[in-house]
Amino acid sequence: MSTITFDPRTLEQLQQQKSMRPWRKKPTRFTASVTLAVVIPALIVAALYLTSDIPVPILLVVIYLPLQLIASGIAAWATKGTRGIADSVIIVNAIGASLFSVIVLVSVIGSLIVRGLRALSPHFLFQNSVYISPSTPLDYGGIGHSLVGTLLIVFIASLISVPIGIATAVYITEVRGRAVPYVRFFVQAMSGVPSVVAGLFILTIVVATGAFNQSAFAGGLAYAILMLPTVARTAEEVLKLVPDDLRTGALALGSTRARTVLRVVIPAARTGIITAVILGVARVIGETAPLLLAAGNNDQTVVNPFGSPISSVPTYIFNNVALPYPDAVTRAWGSALVLIILVAILFTLARVIGRGRVGR
Amino acid sequence: MSTAEFEDVMDLDIEGVEASTVHPVGPTEMEARDVSVWFGQRKVLEGVNIVFPKKTVTALIGPSGCGKSTFIRTLNRLHELIPGAALAGSVLYEGKDIYDAAVDPVSIRLQIGMVFQKPNPFPSMTIRGNVLSGLKLSGMKRDNHDDIVEETLTAAGLWNEVKDRLGNAAGDLSGGQQQRLVIARALAVQPHVLLMDEPCSALDPASTLKIEETIRELSKEVTIIIVTHNMQQAVRVSDYTAFFLAEEGTPGHVVEQGATTEIFGNPQEQRTLDYVNGRFG
């Protein structure tokens, strides 16, 4: 038998080939039944929505979802036979569940925009609330002082909890000392501490003893208690993901354990550790109770972390949302919108920082 | 006399001969004396005696699970990092036991470098950063970093491929390039001994050939100990060969050792003959 070689005469034909996706082609029967399965339940639910006054959530969960399940099941049975039914049930449920969580998120953000957008303006972000009463119209005053407070408190909390959290994770994954089970247990137990307890703790230990006033520092301490377990546990998880090859590789180069951790393991897990910090911040940034107790409230802008009580976005919302003045309530919703935007900015920032890949 | 008894006698005889005939000429760099190794209660290596002469290449061959990799890790004190590890006997480096209480394992690992089975460049560093990482990690002072980078990458046979992109991430290199990069990294701290644990097992033939050339070239300067599953590779690169074997239920041990030409050309043991000819393992 002779060898077959490439024949240049076929080259022209080959160059005329178009890129296609043969696996995308579906028989008409399939397209028709899928279309019916999507359209019929949607039409029925739309008709019910227009003609009856069944509440929308019930309409979606109690009527639409089972209807869609049955319709998809029938469509699957018509095209693939019985083995298609299980597939279709799983797919419809998966799509339904993810749609549900998206709807929840969208409706939260939607309600913030609807009720709070009116409050947003440049002066809302930069002015403080001195000379502003709950009945003052939206043309004046803002939450600049609360934004500064929140950022200051979160920064102090990060300064305290991030090094301790990472050190805890390093102890658990790298040092692997004898106390690891106990440390892990306490970190886990700490993540169950209610935020109001953290606030009370700082109030009694730090504020009531006269060591510090209600201030950004005291508030930061309370936040740090809440951030620490999140940072430590997330950092532990990401450090565990660093392959052991890198550790032995560094040790084989004559590195000490400390240098291995600082120069190889932690840099390799950098993206994950930034995520740990962000998750910690996201965990605390909306907590109200600890700041009511430890940081207090203020209408002025405070930048000294130790001096006096300080405002923050969550306490500002808390103080305004239940007042009998529509403008104050709108301001509270606006602040909530700002808070959520702040969290979004932090997350994006973390992603961008994490993406920058290789150092020197 | 039954065959089994005959073989027993032969075993003893040959091992007796081995010790005297194999002792290589030239100064000794490292020596393993009666090294036995345990993981927990399980004994995985028994009574390994090997001499590694200066500036030679010694190949450790044998079927999977016979303790070659475990043995090579006892030579730079990486073995002890595994929980439950234990060891008896001694490993001499420049005439001193590296397991002496007064010896700092960090300084041992600095002089006895290692290249692993899977390339493990540090992902957070650039190509250049990886080559120099040993200096930073060990706190070693050497001048002219640019020269070191060029020298070691040239020695590892990688310079021409990466000289224009030293600032790129090490993870962007192919597997074979990464392996040559970690060889360069190991050379930058100027080790006296280089341990290589199946350095080519994950590589294509072209990269393997390059690394073998590198090994031959390096052996003019450093003592190399290489674990390999590839018989041809052992023949191509090594001066001496030790054949490890772990027979059913027993710990691994050295069946036969000597000059590579002898082990492959004229083995004294039936088991060695069978193994090097691919009849088992």
XYZ file of C-alpha atoms in Angstrom, chain A residues 30 37 62-63 103 126 128 162 177 200 208 212 215 221 245 248 269 294 344 349 353-354:
22
model
C -37.488 20.158 17.216
C -43.319 24.930 24.592
C -47.362 28.499 41.254
C -48.702 28.721 37.706
C -35.046 39.058 39.331
C -20.213 66.281 48.885
C -22.731 67.420 55.025
C -6.462 42.168 57.078
C 1.124 24.299 64.111
C -21.686 46.227 72.462
C -17.446 53.033 78.375
C -11.669 56.329 73.356
C -15.325 57.551 67.020
C -12.589 48.093 65.946
C 5.131 22.247 44.109
C 8.971 22.680 47.764
C -2.424 33.735 45.842
C -19.386 52.437 68.781
C -19.924 47.868 43.201
C -11.529 47.893 41.684
C -6.141 45.138 40.725
C -6.327 41.369 40.777
